[in-house]
PDB file of C-alpha atoms in Angstrom:
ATOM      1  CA  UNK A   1      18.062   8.181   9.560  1.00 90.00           C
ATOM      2  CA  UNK A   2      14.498   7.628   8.366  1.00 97.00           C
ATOM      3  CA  UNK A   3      12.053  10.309   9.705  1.00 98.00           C
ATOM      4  CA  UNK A   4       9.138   8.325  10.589  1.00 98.00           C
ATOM      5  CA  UNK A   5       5.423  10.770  11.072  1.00 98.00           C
ATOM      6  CA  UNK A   6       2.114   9.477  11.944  1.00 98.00           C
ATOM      7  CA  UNK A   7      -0.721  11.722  11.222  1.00 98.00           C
ATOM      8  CA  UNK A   8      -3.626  10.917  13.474  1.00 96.00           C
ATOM      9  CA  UNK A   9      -7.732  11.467  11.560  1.00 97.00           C
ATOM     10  CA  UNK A  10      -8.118  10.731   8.084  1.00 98.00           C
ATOM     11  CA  UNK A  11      -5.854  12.755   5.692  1.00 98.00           C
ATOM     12  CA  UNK A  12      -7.533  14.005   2.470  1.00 98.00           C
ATOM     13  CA  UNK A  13      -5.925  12.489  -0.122  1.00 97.00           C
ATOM     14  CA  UNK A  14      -5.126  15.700  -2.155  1.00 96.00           C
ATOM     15  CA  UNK A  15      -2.874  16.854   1.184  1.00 97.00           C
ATOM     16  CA  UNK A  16      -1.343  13.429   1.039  1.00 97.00           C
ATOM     17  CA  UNK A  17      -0.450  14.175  -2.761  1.00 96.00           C
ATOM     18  CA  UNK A  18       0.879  17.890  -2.315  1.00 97.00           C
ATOM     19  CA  UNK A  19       3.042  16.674   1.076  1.00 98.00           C
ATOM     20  CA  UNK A  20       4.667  13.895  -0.611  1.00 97.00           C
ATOM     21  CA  UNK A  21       5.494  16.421  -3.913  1.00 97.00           C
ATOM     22  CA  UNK A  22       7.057  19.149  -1.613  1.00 98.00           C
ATOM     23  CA  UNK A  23       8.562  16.512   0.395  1.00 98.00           C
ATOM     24  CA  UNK A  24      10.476  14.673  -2.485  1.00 98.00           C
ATOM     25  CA  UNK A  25      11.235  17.743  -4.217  1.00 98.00           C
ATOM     26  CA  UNK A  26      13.117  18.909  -1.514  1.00 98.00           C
ATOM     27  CA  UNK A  27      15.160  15.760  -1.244  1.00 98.00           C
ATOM     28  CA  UNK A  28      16.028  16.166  -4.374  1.00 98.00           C
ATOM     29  CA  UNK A  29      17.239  19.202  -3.693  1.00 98.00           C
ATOM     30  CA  UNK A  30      19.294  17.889  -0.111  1.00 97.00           C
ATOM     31  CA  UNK A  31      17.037  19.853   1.568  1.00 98.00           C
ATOM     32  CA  UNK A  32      15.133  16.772   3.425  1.00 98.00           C
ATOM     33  CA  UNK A  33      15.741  13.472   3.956  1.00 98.00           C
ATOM     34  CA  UNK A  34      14.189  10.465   4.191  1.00 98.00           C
ATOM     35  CA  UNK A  35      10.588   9.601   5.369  1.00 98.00           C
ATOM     36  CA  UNK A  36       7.826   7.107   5.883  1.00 98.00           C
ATOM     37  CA  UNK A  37       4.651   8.796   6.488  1.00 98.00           C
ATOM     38  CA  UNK A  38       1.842   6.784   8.299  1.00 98.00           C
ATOM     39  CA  UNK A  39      -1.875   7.714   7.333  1.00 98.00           C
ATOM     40  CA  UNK A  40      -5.318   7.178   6.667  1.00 98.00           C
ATOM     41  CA  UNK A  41      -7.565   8.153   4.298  1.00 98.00           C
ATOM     42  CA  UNK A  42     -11.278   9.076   3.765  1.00 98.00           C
ATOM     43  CA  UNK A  43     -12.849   6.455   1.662  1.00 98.00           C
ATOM     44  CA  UNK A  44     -12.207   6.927  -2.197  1.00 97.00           C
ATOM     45  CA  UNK A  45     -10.836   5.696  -5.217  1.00 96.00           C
ATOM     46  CA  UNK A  46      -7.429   6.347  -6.918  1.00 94.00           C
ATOM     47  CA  UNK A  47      -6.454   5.470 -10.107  1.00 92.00           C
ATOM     48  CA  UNK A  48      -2.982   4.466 -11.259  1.00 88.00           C
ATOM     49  CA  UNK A  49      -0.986   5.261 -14.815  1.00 88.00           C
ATOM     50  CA  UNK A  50      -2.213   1.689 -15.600  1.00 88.00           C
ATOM     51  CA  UNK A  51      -6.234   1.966 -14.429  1.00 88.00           C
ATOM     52  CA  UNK A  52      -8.777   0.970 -16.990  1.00 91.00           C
ATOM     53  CA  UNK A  53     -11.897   2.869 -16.798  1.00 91.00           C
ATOM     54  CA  UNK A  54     -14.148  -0.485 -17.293  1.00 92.00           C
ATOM     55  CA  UNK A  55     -12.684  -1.613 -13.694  1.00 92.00           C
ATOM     56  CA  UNK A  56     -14.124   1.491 -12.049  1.00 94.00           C
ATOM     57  CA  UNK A  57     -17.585  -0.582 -11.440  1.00 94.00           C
ATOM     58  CA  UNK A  58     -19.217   2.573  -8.797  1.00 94.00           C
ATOM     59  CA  UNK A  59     -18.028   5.763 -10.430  1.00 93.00           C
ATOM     60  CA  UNK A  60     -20.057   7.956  -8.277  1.00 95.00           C
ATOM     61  CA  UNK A  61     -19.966   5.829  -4.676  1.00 97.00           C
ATOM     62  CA  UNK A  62     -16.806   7.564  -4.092  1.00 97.00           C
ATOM     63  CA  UNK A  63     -14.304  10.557  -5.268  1.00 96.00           C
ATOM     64  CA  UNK A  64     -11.709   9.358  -7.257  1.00 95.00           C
ATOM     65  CA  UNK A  65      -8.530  10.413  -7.546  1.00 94.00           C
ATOM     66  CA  UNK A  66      -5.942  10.587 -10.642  1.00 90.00           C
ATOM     67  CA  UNK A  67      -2.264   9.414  -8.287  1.00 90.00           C
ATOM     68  CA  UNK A  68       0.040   8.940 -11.188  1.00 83.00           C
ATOM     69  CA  UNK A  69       1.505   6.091  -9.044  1.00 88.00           C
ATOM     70  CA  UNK A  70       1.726   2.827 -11.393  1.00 81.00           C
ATOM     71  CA  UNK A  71      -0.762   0.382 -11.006  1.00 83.00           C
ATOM     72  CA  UNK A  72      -4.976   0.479 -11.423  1.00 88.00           C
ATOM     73  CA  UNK A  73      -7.381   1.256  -9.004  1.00 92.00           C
ATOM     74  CA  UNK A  74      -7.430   1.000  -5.884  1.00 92.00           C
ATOM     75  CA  UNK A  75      -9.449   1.905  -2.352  1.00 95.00           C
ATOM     76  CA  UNK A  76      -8.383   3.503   0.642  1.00 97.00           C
ATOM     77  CA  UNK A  77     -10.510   4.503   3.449  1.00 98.00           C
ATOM     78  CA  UNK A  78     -10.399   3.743   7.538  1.00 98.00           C
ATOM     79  CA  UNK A  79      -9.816   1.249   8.916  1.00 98.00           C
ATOM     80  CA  UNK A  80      -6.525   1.003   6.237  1.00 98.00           C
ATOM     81  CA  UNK A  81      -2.836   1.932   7.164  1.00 98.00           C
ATOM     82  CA  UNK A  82      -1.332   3.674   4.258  1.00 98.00           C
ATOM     83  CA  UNK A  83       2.342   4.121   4.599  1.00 98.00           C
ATOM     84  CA  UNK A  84       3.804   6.646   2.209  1.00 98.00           C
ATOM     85  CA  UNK A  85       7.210   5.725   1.665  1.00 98.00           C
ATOM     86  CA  UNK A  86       9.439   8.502   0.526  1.00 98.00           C
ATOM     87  CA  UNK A  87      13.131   6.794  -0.167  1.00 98.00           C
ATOM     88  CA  UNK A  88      16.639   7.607  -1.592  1.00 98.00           C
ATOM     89  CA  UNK A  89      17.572   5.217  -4.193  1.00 98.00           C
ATOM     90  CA  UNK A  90      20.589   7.055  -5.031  1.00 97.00           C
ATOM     91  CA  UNK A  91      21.540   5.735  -1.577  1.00 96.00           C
ATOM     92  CA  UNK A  92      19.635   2.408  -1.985  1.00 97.00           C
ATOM     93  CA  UNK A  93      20.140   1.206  -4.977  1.00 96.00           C
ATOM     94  CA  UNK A  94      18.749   2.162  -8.870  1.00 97.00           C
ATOM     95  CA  UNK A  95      16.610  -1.032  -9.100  1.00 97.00           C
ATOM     96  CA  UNK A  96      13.069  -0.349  -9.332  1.00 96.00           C
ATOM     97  CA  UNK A  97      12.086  -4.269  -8.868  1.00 94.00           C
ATOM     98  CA  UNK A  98      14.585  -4.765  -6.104  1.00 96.00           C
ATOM     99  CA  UNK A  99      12.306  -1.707  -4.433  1.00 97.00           C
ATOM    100  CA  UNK A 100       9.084  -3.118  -4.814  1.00 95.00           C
ATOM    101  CA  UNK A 101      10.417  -6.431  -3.740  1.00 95.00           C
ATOM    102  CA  UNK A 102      11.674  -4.882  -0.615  1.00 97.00           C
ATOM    103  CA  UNK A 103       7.915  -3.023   0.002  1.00 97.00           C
ATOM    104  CA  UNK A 104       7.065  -6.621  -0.328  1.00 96.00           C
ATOM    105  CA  UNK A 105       9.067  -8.118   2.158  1.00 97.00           C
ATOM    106  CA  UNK A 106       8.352  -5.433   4.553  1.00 98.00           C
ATOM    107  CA  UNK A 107       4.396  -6.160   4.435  1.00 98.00           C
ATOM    108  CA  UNK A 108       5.182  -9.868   4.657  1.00 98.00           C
ATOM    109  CA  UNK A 109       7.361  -9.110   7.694  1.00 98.00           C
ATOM    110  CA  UNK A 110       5.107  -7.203   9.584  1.00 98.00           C
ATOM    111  CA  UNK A 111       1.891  -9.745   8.788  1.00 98.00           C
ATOM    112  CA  UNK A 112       4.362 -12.238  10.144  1.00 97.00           C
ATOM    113  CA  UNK A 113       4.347 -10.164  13.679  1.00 95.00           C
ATOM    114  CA  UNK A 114       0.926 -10.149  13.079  1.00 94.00           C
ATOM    115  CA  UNK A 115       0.311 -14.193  13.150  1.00 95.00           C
ATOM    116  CA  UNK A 116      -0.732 -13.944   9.283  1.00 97.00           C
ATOM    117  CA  UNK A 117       1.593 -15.678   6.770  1.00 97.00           C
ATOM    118  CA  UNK A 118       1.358 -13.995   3.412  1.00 97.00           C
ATOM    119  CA  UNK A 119       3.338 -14.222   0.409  1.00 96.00           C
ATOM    120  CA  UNK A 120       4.144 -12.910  -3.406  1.00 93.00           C
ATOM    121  CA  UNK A 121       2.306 -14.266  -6.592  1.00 91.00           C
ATOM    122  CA  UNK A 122       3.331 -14.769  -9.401  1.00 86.00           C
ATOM    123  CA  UNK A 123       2.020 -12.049 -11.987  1.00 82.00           C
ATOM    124  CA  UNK A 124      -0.033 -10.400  -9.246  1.00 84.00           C
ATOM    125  CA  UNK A 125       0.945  -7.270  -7.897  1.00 83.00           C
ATOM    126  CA  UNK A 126       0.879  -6.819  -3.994  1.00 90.00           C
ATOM    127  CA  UNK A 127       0.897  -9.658  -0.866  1.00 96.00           C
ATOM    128  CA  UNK A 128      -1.768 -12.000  -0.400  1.00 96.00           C
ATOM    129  CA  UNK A 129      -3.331 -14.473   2.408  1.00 96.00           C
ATOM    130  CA  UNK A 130      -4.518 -18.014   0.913  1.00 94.00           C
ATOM    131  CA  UNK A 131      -8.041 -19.136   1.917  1.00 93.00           C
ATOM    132  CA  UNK A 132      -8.574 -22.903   1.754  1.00 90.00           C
ATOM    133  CA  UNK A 133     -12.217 -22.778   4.123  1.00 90.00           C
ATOM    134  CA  UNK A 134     -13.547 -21.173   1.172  1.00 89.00           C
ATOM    135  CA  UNK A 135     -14.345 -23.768  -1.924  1.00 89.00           C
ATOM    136  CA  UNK A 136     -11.545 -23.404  -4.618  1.00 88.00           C
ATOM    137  CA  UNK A 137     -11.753 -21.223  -7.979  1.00 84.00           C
ATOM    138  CA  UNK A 138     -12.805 -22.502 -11.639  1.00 84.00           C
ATOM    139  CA  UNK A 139      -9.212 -23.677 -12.132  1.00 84.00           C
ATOM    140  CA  UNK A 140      -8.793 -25.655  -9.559  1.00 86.00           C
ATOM    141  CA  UNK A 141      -6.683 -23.164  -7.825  1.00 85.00           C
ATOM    142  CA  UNK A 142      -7.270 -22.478  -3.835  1.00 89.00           C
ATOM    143  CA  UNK A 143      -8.878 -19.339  -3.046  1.00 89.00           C
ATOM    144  CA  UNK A 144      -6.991 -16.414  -2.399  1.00 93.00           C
ATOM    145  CA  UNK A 145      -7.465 -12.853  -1.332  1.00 94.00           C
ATOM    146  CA  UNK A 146      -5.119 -10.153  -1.380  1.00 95.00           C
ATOM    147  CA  UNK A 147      -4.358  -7.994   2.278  1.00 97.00           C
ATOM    148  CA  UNK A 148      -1.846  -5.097   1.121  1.00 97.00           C
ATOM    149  CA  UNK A 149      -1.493  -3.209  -2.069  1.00 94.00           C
ATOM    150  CA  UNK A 150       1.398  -2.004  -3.775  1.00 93.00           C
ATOM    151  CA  UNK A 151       1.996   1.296  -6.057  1.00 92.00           C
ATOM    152  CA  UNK A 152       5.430   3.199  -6.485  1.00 94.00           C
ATOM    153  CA  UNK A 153       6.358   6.036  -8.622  1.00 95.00           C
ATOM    154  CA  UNK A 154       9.529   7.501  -8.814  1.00 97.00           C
ATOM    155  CA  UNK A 155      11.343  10.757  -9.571  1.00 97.00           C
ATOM    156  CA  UNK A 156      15.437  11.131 -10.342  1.00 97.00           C
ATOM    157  CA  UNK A 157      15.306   8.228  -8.164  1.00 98.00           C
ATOM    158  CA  UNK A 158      13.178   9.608  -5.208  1.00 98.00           C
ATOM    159  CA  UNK A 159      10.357   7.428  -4.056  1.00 98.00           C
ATOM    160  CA  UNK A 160       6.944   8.372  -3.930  1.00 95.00           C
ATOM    161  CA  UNK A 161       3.591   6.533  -2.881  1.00 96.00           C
ATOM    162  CA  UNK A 162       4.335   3.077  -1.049  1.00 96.00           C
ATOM    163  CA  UNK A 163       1.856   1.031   0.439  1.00 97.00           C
ATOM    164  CA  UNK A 164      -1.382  -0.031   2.030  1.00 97.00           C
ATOM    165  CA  UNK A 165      -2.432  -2.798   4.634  1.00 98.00           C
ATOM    166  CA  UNK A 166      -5.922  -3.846   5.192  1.00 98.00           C
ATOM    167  CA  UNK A 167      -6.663  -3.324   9.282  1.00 98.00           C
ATOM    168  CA  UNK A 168     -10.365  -3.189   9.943  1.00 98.00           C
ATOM    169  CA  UNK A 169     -11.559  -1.374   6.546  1.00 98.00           C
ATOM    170  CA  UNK A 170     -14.954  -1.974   5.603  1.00 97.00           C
ATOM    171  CA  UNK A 171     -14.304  -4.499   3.068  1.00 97.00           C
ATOM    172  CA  UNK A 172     -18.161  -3.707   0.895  1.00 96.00           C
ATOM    173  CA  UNK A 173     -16.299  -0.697  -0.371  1.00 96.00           C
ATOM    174  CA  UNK A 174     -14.576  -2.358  -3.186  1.00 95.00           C
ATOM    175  CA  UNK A 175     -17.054  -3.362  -4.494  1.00 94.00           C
ATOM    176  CA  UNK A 176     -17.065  -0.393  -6.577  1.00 95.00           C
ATOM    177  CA  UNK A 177     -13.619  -1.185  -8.028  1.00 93.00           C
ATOM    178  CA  UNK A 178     -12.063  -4.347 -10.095  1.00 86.00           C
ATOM    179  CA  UNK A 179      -9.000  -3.805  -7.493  1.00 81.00           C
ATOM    180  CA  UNK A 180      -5.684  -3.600  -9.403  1.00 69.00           C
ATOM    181  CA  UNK A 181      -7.277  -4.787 -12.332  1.00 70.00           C
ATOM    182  CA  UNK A 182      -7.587  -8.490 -10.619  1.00 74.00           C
ATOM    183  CA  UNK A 183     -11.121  -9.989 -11.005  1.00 74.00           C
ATOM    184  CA  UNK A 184     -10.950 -13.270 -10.053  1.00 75.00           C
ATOM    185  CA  UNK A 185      -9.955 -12.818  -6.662  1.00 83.00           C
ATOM    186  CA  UNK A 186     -11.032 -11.367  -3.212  1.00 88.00           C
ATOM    187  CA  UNK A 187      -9.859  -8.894  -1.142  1.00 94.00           C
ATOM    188  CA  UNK A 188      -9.425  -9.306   2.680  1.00 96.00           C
ATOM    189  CA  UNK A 189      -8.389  -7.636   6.383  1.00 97.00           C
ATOM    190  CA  UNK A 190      -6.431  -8.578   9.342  1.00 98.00           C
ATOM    191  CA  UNK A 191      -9.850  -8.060  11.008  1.00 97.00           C
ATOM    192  CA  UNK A 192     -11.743 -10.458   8.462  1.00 96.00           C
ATOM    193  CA  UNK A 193      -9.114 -13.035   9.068  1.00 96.00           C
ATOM    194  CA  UNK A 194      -9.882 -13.210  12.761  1.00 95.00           C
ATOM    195  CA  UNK A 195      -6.887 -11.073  14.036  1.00 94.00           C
ATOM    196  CA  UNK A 196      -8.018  -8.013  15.125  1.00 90.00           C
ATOM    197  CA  UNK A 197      -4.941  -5.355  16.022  1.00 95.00           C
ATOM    198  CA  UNK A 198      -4.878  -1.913  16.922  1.00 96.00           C
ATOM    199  CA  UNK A 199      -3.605   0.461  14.093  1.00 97.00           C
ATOM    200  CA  UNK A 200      -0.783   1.369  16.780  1.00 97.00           C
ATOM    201  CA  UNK A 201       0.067  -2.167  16.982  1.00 97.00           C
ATOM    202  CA  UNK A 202       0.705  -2.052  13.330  1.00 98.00           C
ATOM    203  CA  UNK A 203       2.436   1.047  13.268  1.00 98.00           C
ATOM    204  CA  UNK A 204       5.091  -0.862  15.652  1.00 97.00           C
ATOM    205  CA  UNK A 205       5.157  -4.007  13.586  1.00 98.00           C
ATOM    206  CA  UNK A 206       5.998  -1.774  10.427  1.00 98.00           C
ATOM    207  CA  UNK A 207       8.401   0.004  12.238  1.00 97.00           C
ATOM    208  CA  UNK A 208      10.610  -3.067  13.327  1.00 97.00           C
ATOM    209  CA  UNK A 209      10.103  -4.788   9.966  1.00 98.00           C
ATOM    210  CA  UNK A 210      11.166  -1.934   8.170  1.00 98.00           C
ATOM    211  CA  UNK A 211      14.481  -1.426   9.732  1.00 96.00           C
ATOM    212  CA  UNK A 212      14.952  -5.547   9.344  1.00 95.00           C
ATOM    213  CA  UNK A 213      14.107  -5.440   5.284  1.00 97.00           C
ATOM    214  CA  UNK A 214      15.381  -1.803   4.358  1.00 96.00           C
ATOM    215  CA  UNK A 215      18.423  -0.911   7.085  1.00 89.00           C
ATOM    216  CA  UNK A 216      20.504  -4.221   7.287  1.00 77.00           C
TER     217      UNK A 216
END
């Protein structure tokens, strides 16, 4: 069984870091099992293995953080559910994309429950919403922001980091980022697309999806 914990406030992210070290360490060592931890943050930046310093456009509106999750930067602040996914793949499987495709799923799920269709792209990391009231891009392409972020790192198969949905964040804040790296395209919130939901609601709505992607 997955041990689910919700921590209520904003969680600094350097306790966030240090709980999900002791907490995969000791499931390595059969000590612990299993757990998705449900948080927010203060606002801030973190950068991933991949984060190019050019992309951090605001280096002093914020604290940023070094994660050593894959990916570039990134924001988190209220307003944002983080869910920290801590995962077996001895148990699961030793496929690092059929993982990320399953964090996938399970934000696509839940936005689902949430009236929002979202989907993968193609060479984009993380789940975006398409926007056709808004005029299309250079190439012709509709306009597109992206609603949930994505960034995994692993150890001897152990899952750390997970992922993040936009709630009711206050979008102006990445401003002071190139988010994951991806210029050419906007960033959104349930709340910005006209479906406002409590972060409890979420919570549920994560809950249920997981157990429909991850336990079947």
């Amino acid at each position: 069984m997955v041990e689910w914990l919700v921590s209520k406030g904003l969680t600094p992210y350097p306790d966030a870091l240090a709980h999900m070290e002791a907490r995969v360490n000791a499931m390595i060592a059969g000590t612990a099992g299993e757990q998705i931890w449900l948080v927010e943050h203060p606002p801030m930046f973190t950068a991933g293995t991949s984060a190019n310093k050019a992309d951090l456009k605001a280096p002093d509106m914020f604290e940023v953080f070094e994660s050593r999750r894959g990916g570039e930067y990134t924001y988190h602040g209220p307003g944002q559910r983080v869910a920290y996914a801590m995962l077996d793949l001895n148990k699961r499987g030793r496929d690092v994309r059929a993982y990320v495709a399953k964090l996938e799923a399970w934000v696509i799920a839940t936005l689902a429950e949430c009236n929002v269709q979202a989907g993968r792209r193609e060479g984009r990391v993380g789940v975006w919403v398409d926007r056709p009231e808004r005029p299309a891009l250079p190439n012709g392409d509709m306009a597109e922001d992206k609603i949930a972020a994505i960034g995994v790192r692993i150890r001897r198969w152990v899952t750390f980091h997970g992922i993040s949905i936009n709630v009711a964040p206050n979008l102006s804040h990445y401003n002071g980022i190139v988010p994951c790296g991806i210029a050419d395209y906007g960033v959104t919130s349930l709340s910005d697309l006209g479906t406002p939901i409590t972060m409890e609601n979420l919570d549920t709505a994560l809950r249920r999806s997981f157990a429909d992607i991850f336990e079947k």
